[in-house]
Amino acid sequence: LQAYCRQITGCIKHGACTRERKSLKMCGIVGYIGTRQAPAICLAGLRRLEYRGYDSAGIAVVTDDGRLDLRKVVGKLDVMAETLESQPLIGSLGIGHTRWATHGKPSVENSHPHLSCDGKVAVVHNGIIENYQELRAQLESEGHEFRSQTDTEVMAHLVEKYYDGDLREAARKAVLDLHGAFAFGIICADSPGELIAVRRFSPLVVGIGEGENYIASDMGAIRAETDKVYVIGDDELCKITAAGVEITDLQLAPIEREVYELSLIHIS
Ligand code: GLU
């Protein structure tokens, strides 16, 4: 089972396999930064995560003219594919999500990505934020307006609160406020050159391309794109650009991670 977890989910923690296995039932995250169109890559990756189960889906991009745009649907990825056909999303930085609802019913407003009040920050999340009620109350008292019943939405507002031109720093500060389990993909219209990812307990890998990079809940999701990944550990923060990946701890100390190469035997 441990070998299975390592291959499929990226779990590298001894004893974490039961938890990792449970989280297989929760959701999928796929993100892309590069020069190709992100939505098609996110959609194809999410299809490879369908085995986890989900009730709704969404994709957000930063457009070439620096806006955040998104599509969200209840139901299957085929509905998302049809939506993208009739209302195309254009952007080479994007994050996608399939949701397995834990907080708030399956609905368009509860599906991910979740946005900040100003609509510039988008967040996808796998896991459960245990202290979301107190964070939400605090953020509402500071004037933030919530649109969903999810635990996840606090993260979009926390990043907005802490954002001062540096998306990684905002994400880092936000994560320090959280208790619980999470893998996040985060983008911001005002930081069009970076994709931020961070995890605690929920699985996350970073796929390495040439002039393009990826994030995913498991290696299989991006296997068609690359056979090289970084397996991200708990409380590790990733700043991903088209040109490279910086992994740090939550104090921003650099982490040297060896590249994990998927062998041919894993091609399906
Ligand atoms: N807790 C979050 C929600 O209910 C994320 C669930 C998931 O991992 O899909 O939206």
JSON list of N, CA, C and O in Angstrom, two decimals, residues 125-174:
[
{"chain": "A", "resi": 125, "resn": "HIS", "atom": "N", "xyz": [-8.88, 23.75, -3.81]},
{"chain": "A", "resi": 125, "resn": "HIS", "atom": "CA", "xyz": [-8.48, 23.15, -2.52]},
{"chain": "A", "resi": 125, "resn": "HIS", "atom": "C", "xyz": [-8.96, 21.70, -2.46]},
{"chain": "A", "resi": 125, "resn": "HIS", "atom": "O", "xyz": [-10.09, 21.40, -2.81]},
{"chain": "A", "resi": 126, "resn": "ASN", "atom": "N", "xyz": [-8.09, 20.87, -1.99]},
{"chain": "A", "resi": 126, "resn": "ASN", "atom": "CA", "xyz": [-8.45, 19.50, -1.62]},
{"chain": "A", "resi": 126, "resn": "ASN", "atom": "C", "xyz": [-8.20, 19.36, -0.12]},
{"chain": "A", "resi": 126, "resn": "ASN", "atom": "O", "xyz": [-7.07, 19.59, 0.32]},
{"chain": "A", "resi": 127, "resn": "GLY", "atom": "N", "xyz": [-9.24, 19.01, 0.63]},
{"chain": "A", "resi": 127, "resn": "GLY", "atom": "CA", "xyz": [-9.06, 18.79, 2.06]},
{"chain": "A", "resi": 127, "resn": "GLY", "atom": "C", "xyz": [-10.13, 19.48, 2.87]},
{"chain": "A", "resi": 127, "resn": "GLY", "atom": "O", "xyz": [-11.20, 19.83, 2.35]},
{"chain": "A", "resi": 128, "resn": "ILE", "atom": "N", "xyz": [-9.83, 19.71, 4.14]},
{"chain": "A", "resi": 128, "resn": "ILE", "atom": "CA", "xyz": [-10.79, 20.33, 5.05]},
{"chain": "A", "resi": 128, "resn": "ILE", "atom": "C", "xyz": [-10.05, 21.34, 5.93]},
{"chain": "A", "resi": 128, "resn": "ILE", "atom": "O", "xyz": [-9.05, 21.00, 6.57]},
{"chain": "A", "resi": 129, "resn": "ILE", "atom": "N", "xyz": [-10.55, 22.58, 5.95]},
{"chain": "A", "resi": 129, "resn": "ILE", "atom": "CA", "xyz": [-9.99, 23.62, 6.83]},
{"chain": "A", "resi": 129, "resn": "ILE", "atom": "C", "xyz": [-10.80, 23.59, 8.12]},
{"chain": "A", "resi": 129, "resn": "ILE", "atom": "O", "xyz": [-11.98, 23.97, 8.14]},
{"chain": "A", "resi": 130, "resn": "GLU", "atom": "N", "xyz": [-10.18, 23.10, 9.18]},
{"chain": "A", "resi": 130, "resn": "GLU", "atom": "CA", "xyz": [-10.94, 22.85, 10.41]},
{"chain": "A", "resi": 130, "resn": "GLU", "atom": "C", "xyz": [-11.36, 24.12, 11.12]},
{"chain": "A", "resi": 130, "resn": "GLU", "atom": "O", "xyz": [-12.42, 24.16, 11.74]},
{"chain": "A", "resi": 131, "resn": "ASN", "atom": "N", "xyz": [-10.58, 25.17, 11.05]},
{"chain": "A", "resi": 131, "resn": "ASN", "atom": "CA", "xyz": [-10.93, 26.41, 11.77]},
{"chain": "A", "resi": 131, "resn": "ASN", "atom": "C", "xyz": [-11.57, 27.45, 10.85]},
{"chain": "A", "resi": 131, "resn": "ASN", "atom": "O", "xyz": [-11.45, 28.65, 11.08]},
{"chain": "A", "resi": 132, "resn": "TYR", "atom": "N", "xyz": [-12.29, 26.97, 9.82]},
{"chain": "A", "resi": 132, "resn": "TYR", "atom": "CA", "xyz": [-12.82, 27.94, 8.84]},
{"chain": "A", "resi": 132, "resn": "TYR", "atom": "C", "xyz": [-13.89, 28.84, 9.44]},
{"chain": "A", "resi": 132, "resn": "TYR", "atom": "O", "xyz": [-14.04, 29.99, 9.02]},
{"chain": "A", "resi": 133, "resn": "GLN", "atom": "N", "xyz": [-14.65, 28.33, 10.44]},
{"chain": "A", "resi": 133, "resn": "GLN", "atom": "CA", "xyz": [-15.74, 29.16, 10.96]},
{"chain": "A", "resi": 133, "resn": "GLN", "atom": "C", "xyz": [-15.19, 30.42, 11.66]},
{"chain": "A", "resi": 133, "resn": "GLN", "atom": "O", "xyz": [-15.69, 31.52, 11.44]},
{"chain": "A", "resi": 134, "resn": "GLU", "atom": "N", "xyz": [-14.16, 30.22, 12.49]},
{"chain": "A", "resi": 134, "resn": "GLU", "atom": "CA", "xyz": [-13.62, 31.42, 13.16]},
{"chain": "A", "resi": 134, "resn": "GLU", "atom": "C", "xyz": [-12.92, 32.33, 12.16]},
{"chain": "A", "resi": 134, "resn": "GLU", "atom": "O", "xyz": [-13.00, 33.57, 12.27]},
{"chain": "A", "resi": 135, "resn": "LEU", "atom": "N", "xyz": [-12.25, 31.75, 11.18]},
{"chain": "A", "resi": 135, "resn": "LEU", "atom": "CA", "xyz": [-11.59, 32.59, 10.16]},
{"chain": "A", "resi": 135, "resn": "LEU", "atom": "C", "xyz": [-12.63, 33.38, 9.35]},
{"chain": "A", "resi": 135, "resn": "LEU", "atom": "O", "xyz": [-12.44, 34.57, 9.07]},
{"chain": "A", "resi": 136, "resn": "ARG", "atom": "N", "xyz": [-13.72, 32.71, 9.02]},
{"chain": "A", "resi": 136, "resn": "ARG", "atom": "CA", "xyz": [-14.77, 33.39, 8.25]},
{"chain": "A", "resi": 136, "resn": "ARG", "atom": "C", "xyz": [-15.37, 34.54, 9.05]},
{"chain": "A", "resi": 136, "resn": "ARG", "atom": "O", "xyz": [-15.57, 35.64, 8.53]},
{"chain": "A", "resi": 137, "resn": "ALA", "atom": "N", "xyz": [-15.65, 34.27, 10.34]},
{"chain": "A", "resi": 137, "resn": "ALA", "atom": "CA", "xyz": [-16.23, 35.33, 11.18]},
{"chain": "A", "resi": 137, "resn": "ALA", "atom": "C", "xyz": [-15.29, 36.53, 11.25]},
{"chain": "A", "resi": 137, "resn": "ALA", "atom": "O", "xyz": [-15.71, 37.69, 11.13]},
{"chain": "A", "resi": 138, "resn": "GLN", "atom": "N", "xyz": [-14.00, 36.23, 11.41]},
{"chain": "A", "resi": 138, "resn": "GLN", "atom": "CA", "xyz": [-13.01, 37.30, 11.47]},
{"chain": "A", "resi": 138, "resn": "GLN", "atom": "C", "xyz": [-12.96, 38.09, 10.16]},
{"chain": "A", "resi": 138, "resn": "GLN", "atom": "O", "xyz": [-12.99, 39.33, 10.15]},
{"chain": "A", "resi": 139, "resn": "LEU", "atom": "N", "xyz": [-12.91, 37.36, 9.04]},
{"chain": "A", "resi": 139, "resn": "LEU", "atom": "CA", "xyz": [-12.82, 38.01, 7.73]},
{"chain": "A", "resi": 139, "resn": "LEU", "atom": "C", "xyz": [-14.09, 38.83, 7.45]},
{"chain": "A", "resi": 139, "resn": "LEU", "atom": "O", "xyz": [-14.02, 39.94, 6.90]},
{"chain": "A", "resi": 140, "resn": "GLU", "atom": "N", "xyz": [-15.25, 38.29, 7.83]},
{"chain": "A", "resi": 140, "resn": "GLU", "atom": "CA", "xyz": [-16.50, 39.04, 7.63]},
{"chain": "A", "resi": 140, "resn": "GLU", "atom": "C", "xyz": [-16.51, 40.31, 8.46]},
{"chain": "A", "resi": 140, "resn": "GLU", "atom": "O", "xyz": [-16.95, 41.36, 7.99]},
{"chain": "A", "resi": 141, "resn": "SER", "atom": "N", "xyz": [-15.95, 40.21, 9.66]},
{"chain": "A", "resi": 141, "resn": "SER", "atom": "CA", "xyz": [-15.91, 41.43, 10.51]},
{"chain": "A", "resi": 141, "resn": "SER", "atom": "C", "xyz": [-14.96, 42.47, 9.91]},
{"chain": "A", "resi": 141, "resn": "SER", "atom": "O", "xyz": [-15.07, 43.65, 10.17]},
{"chain": "A", "resi": 142, "resn": "GLU", "atom": "N", "xyz": [-14.04, 41.99, 9.06]},
{"chain": "A", "resi": 142, "resn": "GLU", "atom": "CA", "xyz": [-13.13, 42.92, 8.39]},
{"chain": "A", "resi": 142, "resn": "GLU", "atom": "C", "xyz": [-13.69, 43.41, 7.05]},
{"chain": "A", "resi": 142, "resn": "GLU", "atom": "O", "xyz": [-13.01, 44.12, 6.31]},
{"chain": "A", "resi": 143, "resn": "GLY", "atom": "N", "xyz": [-14.91, 42.95, 6.71]},
{"chain": "A", "resi": 143, "resn": "GLY", "atom": "CA", "xyz": [-15.57, 43.45, 5.51]},
{"chain": "A", "resi": 143, "resn": "GLY", "atom": "C", "xyz": [-15.57, 42.50, 4.31]},
{"chain": "A", "resi": 143, "resn": "GLY", "atom": "O", "xyz": [-16.10, 42.85, 3.25]},
{"chain": "A", "resi": 144, "resn": "HIS", "atom": "N", "xyz": [-14.99, 41.32, 4.45]},
{"chain": "A", "resi": 144, "resn": "HIS", "atom": "CA", "xyz": [-15.00, 40.37, 3.33]},
{"chain": "A", "resi": 144, "resn": "HIS", "atom": "C", "xyz": [-16.40, 39.78, 3.15]},
{"chain": "A", "resi": 144, "resn": "HIS", "atom": "O", "xyz": [-17.06, 39.45, 4.13]},
{"chain": "A", "resi": 145, "resn": "GLU", "atom": "N", "xyz": [-16.82, 39.65, 1.90]},
{"chain": "A", "resi": 145, "resn": "GLU", "atom": "CA", "xyz": [-18.15, 39.09, 1.62]},
{"chain": "A", "resi": 145, "resn": "GLU", "atom": "C", "xyz": [-18.01, 37.71, 1.02]},
{"chain": "A", "resi": 145, "resn": "GLU", "atom": "O", "xyz": [-17.32, 37.53, 0.00]},
{"chain": "A", "resi": 146, "resn": "PHE", "atom": "N", "xyz": [-18.67, 36.74, 1.63]},
{"chain": "A", "resi": 146, "resn": "PHE", "atom": "CA", "xyz": [-18.58, 35.35, 1.19]},
{"chain": "A", "resi": 146, "resn": "PHE", "atom": "C", "xyz": [-19.73, 35.00, 0.25]},
{"chain": "A", "resi": 146, "resn": "PHE", "atom": "O", "xyz": [-20.84, 35.50, 0.40]},
{"chain": "A", "resi": 147, "resn": "ARG", "atom": "N", "xyz": [-19.43, 34.11, -0.70]},
{"chain": "A", "resi": 147, "resn": "ARG", "atom": "CA", "xyz": [-20.45, 33.73, -1.67]},
{"chain": "A", "resi": 147, "resn": "ARG", "atom": "C", "xyz": [-20.83, 32.26, -1.56]},
{"chain": "A", "resi": 147, "resn": "ARG", "atom": "O", "xyz": [-21.70, 31.79, -2.29]},
{"chain": "A", "resi": 148, "resn": "SER", "atom": "N", "xyz": [-20.12, 31.49, -0.72]},
{"chain": "A", "resi": 148, "resn": "SER", "atom": "CA", "xyz": [-20.38, 30.05, -0.66]},
{"chain": "A", "resi": 148, "resn": "SER", "atom": "C", "xyz": [-20.50, 29.59, 0.79]},
{"chain": "A", "resi": 148, "resn": "SER", "atom": "O", "xyz": [-20.28, 30.37, 1.72]},
{"chain": "A", "resi": 149, "resn": "GLN", "atom": "N", "xyz": [-20.84, 28.32, 0.96]},
{"chain": "A", "resi": 149, "resn": "GLN", "atom": "CA", "xyz": [-20.89, 27.73, 2.31]},
{"chain": "A", "resi": 149, "resn": "GLN", "atom": "C", "xyz": [-19.63, 26.91, 2.59]},
{"chain": "A", "resi": 149, "resn": "GLN", "atom": "O", "xyz": [-19.56, 26.19, 3.57]},
{"chain": "A", "resi": 150, "resn": "THR", "atom": "N", "xyz": [-18.64, 26.97, 1.73]},
{"chain": "A", "resi": 150, "resn": "THR", "atom": "CA", "xyz": [-17.49, 26.08, 1.88]},
{"chain": "A", "resi": 150, "resn": "THR", "atom": "C", "xyz": [-16.48, 26.56, 2.92]},
{"chain": "A", "resi": 150, "resn": "THR", "atom": "O", "xyz": [-16.42, 27.75, 3.25]},
{"chain": "A", "resi": 151, "resn": "ASP", "atom": "N", "xyz": [-15.70, 25.61, 3.41]},
{"chain": "A", "resi": 151, "resn": "ASP", "atom": "CA", "xyz": [-14.53, 25.94, 4.23]},
{"chain": "A", "resi": 151, "resn": "ASP", "atom": "C", "xyz": [-13.45, 26.61, 3.37]},
{"chain": "A", "resi": 151, "resn": "ASP", "atom": "O", "xyz": [-12.72, 27.50, 3.80]},
{"chain": "A", "resi": 152, "resn": "THR", "atom": "N", "xyz": [-13.38, 26.20, 2.11]},
{"chain": "A", "resi": 152, "resn": "THR", "atom": "CA", "xyz": [-12.31, 26.64, 1.19]},
{"chain": "A", "resi": 152, "resn": "THR", "atom": "C", "xyz": [-12.28, 28.15, 0.98]},
{"chain": "A", "resi": 152, "resn": "THR", "atom": "O", "xyz": [-11.20, 28.75, 0.86]},
{"chain": "A", "resi": 153, "resn": "GLU", "atom": "N", "xyz": [-13.46, 28.77, 0.92]},
{"chain": "A", "resi": 153, "resn": "GLU", "atom": "CA", "xyz": [-13.51, 30.17, 0.50]},
{"chain": "A", "resi": 153, "resn": "GLU", "atom": "C", "xyz": [-12.69, 31.08, 1.41]},
{"chain": "A", "resi": 153, "resn": "GLU", "atom": "O", "xyz": [-12.19, 32.13, 0.96]},
{"chain": "A", "resi": 154, "resn": "VAL", "atom": "N", "xyz": [-12.49, 30.68, 2.68]},
{"chain": "A", "resi": 154, "resn": "VAL", "atom": "CA", "xyz": [-11.68, 31.55, 3.56]},
{"chain": "A", "resi": 154, "resn": "VAL", "atom": "C", "xyz": [-10.28, 31.77, 2.97]},
{"chain": "A", "resi": 154, "resn": "VAL", "atom": "O", "xyz": [-9.69, 32.84, 3.16]},
{"chain": "A", "resi": 155, "resn": "MET", "atom": "N", "xyz": [-9.77, 30.76, 2.27]},
{"chain": "A", "resi": 155, "resn": "MET", "atom": "CA", "xyz": [-8.41, 30.88, 1.74]},
{"chain": "A", "resi": 155, "resn": "MET", "atom": "C", "xyz": [-8.32, 31.99, 0.69]},
{"chain": "A", "resi": 155, "resn": "MET", "atom": "O", "xyz": [-7.36, 32.76, 0.67]},
{"chain": "A", "resi": 156, "resn": "ALA", "atom": "N", "xyz": [-9.33, 32.09, -0.17]},
{"chain": "A", "resi": 156, "resn": "ALA", "atom": "CA", "xyz": [-9.31, 33.15, -1.19]},
{"chain": "A", "resi": 156, "resn": "ALA", "atom": "C", "xyz": [-9.29, 34.53, -0.53]},
{"chain": "A", "resi": 156, "resn": "ALA", "atom": "O", "xyz": [-8.56, 35.44, -0.95]},
{"chain": "A", "resi": 157, "resn": "HIS", "atom": "N", "xyz": [-10.08, 34.67, 0.54]},
{"chain": "A", "resi": 157, "resn": "HIS", "atom": "CA", "xyz": [-10.14, 35.97, 1.23]},
{"chain": "A", "resi": 157, "resn": "HIS", "atom": "C", "xyz": [-8.88, 36.24, 2.05]},
{"chain": "A", "resi": 157, "resn": "HIS", "atom": "O", "xyz": [-8.43, 37.39, 2.15]},
{"chain": "A", "resi": 158, "resn": "LEU", "atom": "N", "xyz": [-8.31, 35.18, 2.63]},
{"chain": "A", "resi": 158, "resn": "LEU", "atom": "CA", "xyz": [-7.06, 35.38, 3.38]},
{"chain": "A", "resi": 158, "resn": "LEU", "atom": "C", "xyz": [-5.93, 35.83, 2.43]},
{"chain": "A", "resi": 158, "resn": "LEU", "atom": "O", "xyz": [-5.15, 36.72, 2.75]},
{"chain": "A", "resi": 159, "resn": "VAL", "atom": "N", "xyz": [-5.86, 35.19, 1.27]},
{"chain": "A", "resi": 159, "resn": "VAL", "atom": "CA", "xyz": [-4.81, 35.58, 0.31]},
{"chain": "A", "resi": 159, "resn": "VAL", "atom": "C", "xyz": [-5.04, 37.02, -0.12]},
{"chain": "A", "resi": 159, "resn": "VAL", "atom": "O", "xyz": [-4.09, 37.83, -0.19]},
{"chain": "A", "resi": 160, "resn": "GLU", "atom": "N", "xyz": [-6.28, 37.39, -0.37]},
{"chain": "A", "resi": 160, "resn": "GLU", "atom": "CA", "xyz": [-6.60, 38.77, -0.73]},
{"chain": "A", "resi": 160, "resn": "GLU", "atom": "C", "xyz": [-6.16, 39.74, 0.38]},
{"chain": "A", "resi": 160, "resn": "GLU", "atom": "O", "xyz": [-5.55, 40.79, 0.12]},
{"chain": "A", "resi": 161, "resn": "LYS", "atom": "N", "xyz": [-6.46, 39.35, 1.62]},
{"chain": "A", "resi": 161, "resn": "LYS", "atom": "CA", "xyz": [-6.11, 40.21, 2.77]},
{"chain": "A", "resi": 161, "resn": "LYS", "atom": "C", "xyz": [-4.60, 40.43, 2.86]},
{"chain": "A", "resi": 161, "resn": "LYS", "atom": "O", "xyz": [-4.14, 41.54, 3.14]},
{"chain": "A", "resi": 162, "resn": "TYR", "atom": "N", "xyz": [-3.83, 39.38, 2.60]},
{"chain": "A", "resi": 162, "resn": "TYR", "atom": "CA", "xyz": [-2.38, 39.47, 2.78]},
{"chain": "A", "resi": 162, "resn": "TYR", "atom": "C", "xyz": [-1.63, 39.89, 1.51]},
{"chain": "A", "resi": 162, "resn": "TYR", "atom": "O", "xyz": [-0.43, 40.14, 1.55]},
{"chain": "A", "resi": 163, "resn": "TYR", "atom": "N", "xyz": [-2.34, 39.94, 0.39]},
{"chain": "A", "resi": 163, "resn": "TYR", "atom": "CA", "xyz": [-1.64, 40.21, -0.88]},
{"chain": "A", "resi": 163, "resn": "TYR", "atom": "C", "xyz": [-1.17, 41.67, -0.95]},
{"chain": "A", "resi": 163, "resn": "TYR", "atom": "O", "xyz": [-1.94, 42.60, -0.78]},
{"chain": "A", "resi": 164, "resn": "ASP", "atom": "N", "xyz": [0.13, 41.77, -1.24]},
{"chain": "A", "resi": 164, "resn": "ASP", "atom": "CA", "xyz": [0.72, 43.10, -1.34]},
{"chain": "A", "resi": 164, "resn": "ASP", "atom": "C", "xyz": [1.69, 43.09, -2.52]},
{"chain": "A", "resi": 164, "resn": "ASP", "atom": "O", "xyz": [2.81, 43.59, -2.41]},
{"chain": "A", "resi": 165, "resn": "GLY", "atom": "N", "xyz": [1.30, 42.40, -3.59]},
{"chain": "A", "resi": 165, "resn": "GLY", "atom": "CA", "xyz": [2.15, 42.31, -4.77]},
{"chain": "A", "resi": 165, "resn": "GLY", "atom": "C", "xyz": [2.95, 41.03, -4.86]},
{"chain": "A", "resi": 165, "resn": "GLY", "atom": "O", "xyz": [3.55, 40.75, -5.89]},
{"chain": "A", "resi": 166, "resn": "ASP", "atom": "N", "xyz": [2.98, 40.25, -3.77]},
{"chain": "A", "resi": 166, "resn": "ASP", "atom": "CA", "xyz": [3.76, 39.01, -3.76]},
{"chain": "A", "resi": 166, "resn": "ASP", "atom": "C", "xyz": [2.82, 37.86, -3.40]},
{"chain": "A", "resi": 166, "resn": "ASP", "atom": "O", "xyz": [2.45, 37.69, -2.23]},
{"chain": "A", "resi": 167, "resn": "LEU", "atom": "N", "xyz": [2.43, 37.08, -4.42]},
{"chain": "A", "resi": 167, "resn": "LEU", "atom": "CA", "xyz": [1.41, 36.05, -4.20]},
{"chain": "A", "resi": 167, "resn": "LEU", "atom": "C", "xyz": [1.90, 34.93, -3.28]},
{"chain": "A", "resi": 167, "resn": "LEU", "atom": "O", "xyz": [1.14, 34.43, -2.44]},
{"chain": "A", "resi": 168, "resn": "ARG", "atom": "N", "xyz": [3.17, 34.55, -3.44]},
{"chain": "A", "resi": 168, "resn": "ARG", "atom": "CA", "xyz": [3.69, 33.49, -2.57]},
{"chain": "A", "resi": 168, "resn": "ARG", "atom": "C", "xyz": [3.65, 33.93, -1.10]},
{"chain": "A", "resi": 168, "resn": "ARG", "atom": "O", "xyz": [3.27, 33.15, -0.22]},
{"chain": "A", "resi": 169, "resn": "GLU", "atom": "N", "xyz": [4.02, 35.16, -0.85]},
{"chain": "A", "resi": 169, "resn": "GLU", "atom": "CA", "xyz": [4.02, 35.66, 0.52]},
{"chain": "A", "resi": 169, "resn": "GLU", "atom": "C", "xyz": [2.60, 35.71, 1.09]},
{"chain": "A", "resi": 169, "resn": "GLU", "atom": "O", "xyz": [2.38, 35.37, 2.26]},
{"chain": "A", "resi": 170, "resn": "ALA", "atom": "N", "xyz": [1.65, 36.11, 0.26]},
{"chain": "A", "resi": 170, "resn": "ALA", "atom": "CA", "xyz": [0.26, 36.13, 0.73]},
{"chain": "A", "resi": 170, "resn": "ALA", "atom": "C", "xyz": [-0.22, 34.72, 1.04]},
{"chain": "A", "resi": 170, "resn": "ALA", "atom": "O", "xyz": [-0.88, 34.49, 2.07]},
{"chain": "A", "resi": 171, "resn": "ALA", "atom": "N", "xyz": [0.11, 33.77, 0.18]},
{"chain": "A", "resi": 171, "resn": "ALA", "atom": "CA", "xyz": [-0.30, 32.37, 0.41]},
{"chain": "A", "resi": 171, "resn": "ALA", "atom": "C", "xyz": [0.37, 31.83, 1.66]},
{"chain": "A", "resi": 171, "resn": "ALA", "atom": "O", "xyz": [-0.24, 31.12, 2.46]},
{"chain": "A", "resi": 172, "resn": "ARG", "atom": "N", "xyz": [1.63, 32.17, 1.84]},
{"chain": "A", "resi": 172, "resn": "ARG", "atom": "CA", "xyz": [2.38, 31.70, 3.01]},
{"chain": "A", "resi": 172, "resn": "ARG", "atom": "C", "xyz": [1.73, 32.21, 4.30]},
{"chain": "A", "resi": 172, "resn": "ARG", "atom": "O", "xyz": [1.47, 31.44, 5.23]},
{"chain": "A", "resi": 173, "resn": "LYS", "atom": "N", "xyz": [1.43, 33.49, 4.34]},
{"chain": "A", "resi": 173, "resn": "LYS", "atom": "CA", "xyz": [0.80, 34.05, 5.55]},
{"chain": "A", "resi": 173, "resn": "LYS", "atom": "C", "xyz": [-0.57, 33.42, 5.78]},
{"chain": "A", "resi": 173, "resn": "LYS", "atom": "O", "xyz": [-0.94, 33.13, 6.91]},
{"chain": "A", "resi": 174, "resn": "ALA", "atom": "N", "xyz": [-1.31, 33.22, 4.70]},
{"chain": "A", "resi": 174, "resn": "ALA", "atom": "CA", "xyz": [-2.65, 32.63, 4.83]},
{"chain": "A", "resi": 174, "resn": "ALA", "atom": "C", "xyz": [-2.57, 31.23, 5.41]},
{"chain": "A", "resi": 174, "resn": "ALA", "atom": "O", "xyz": [-3.33, 30.86, 6.31]}
]
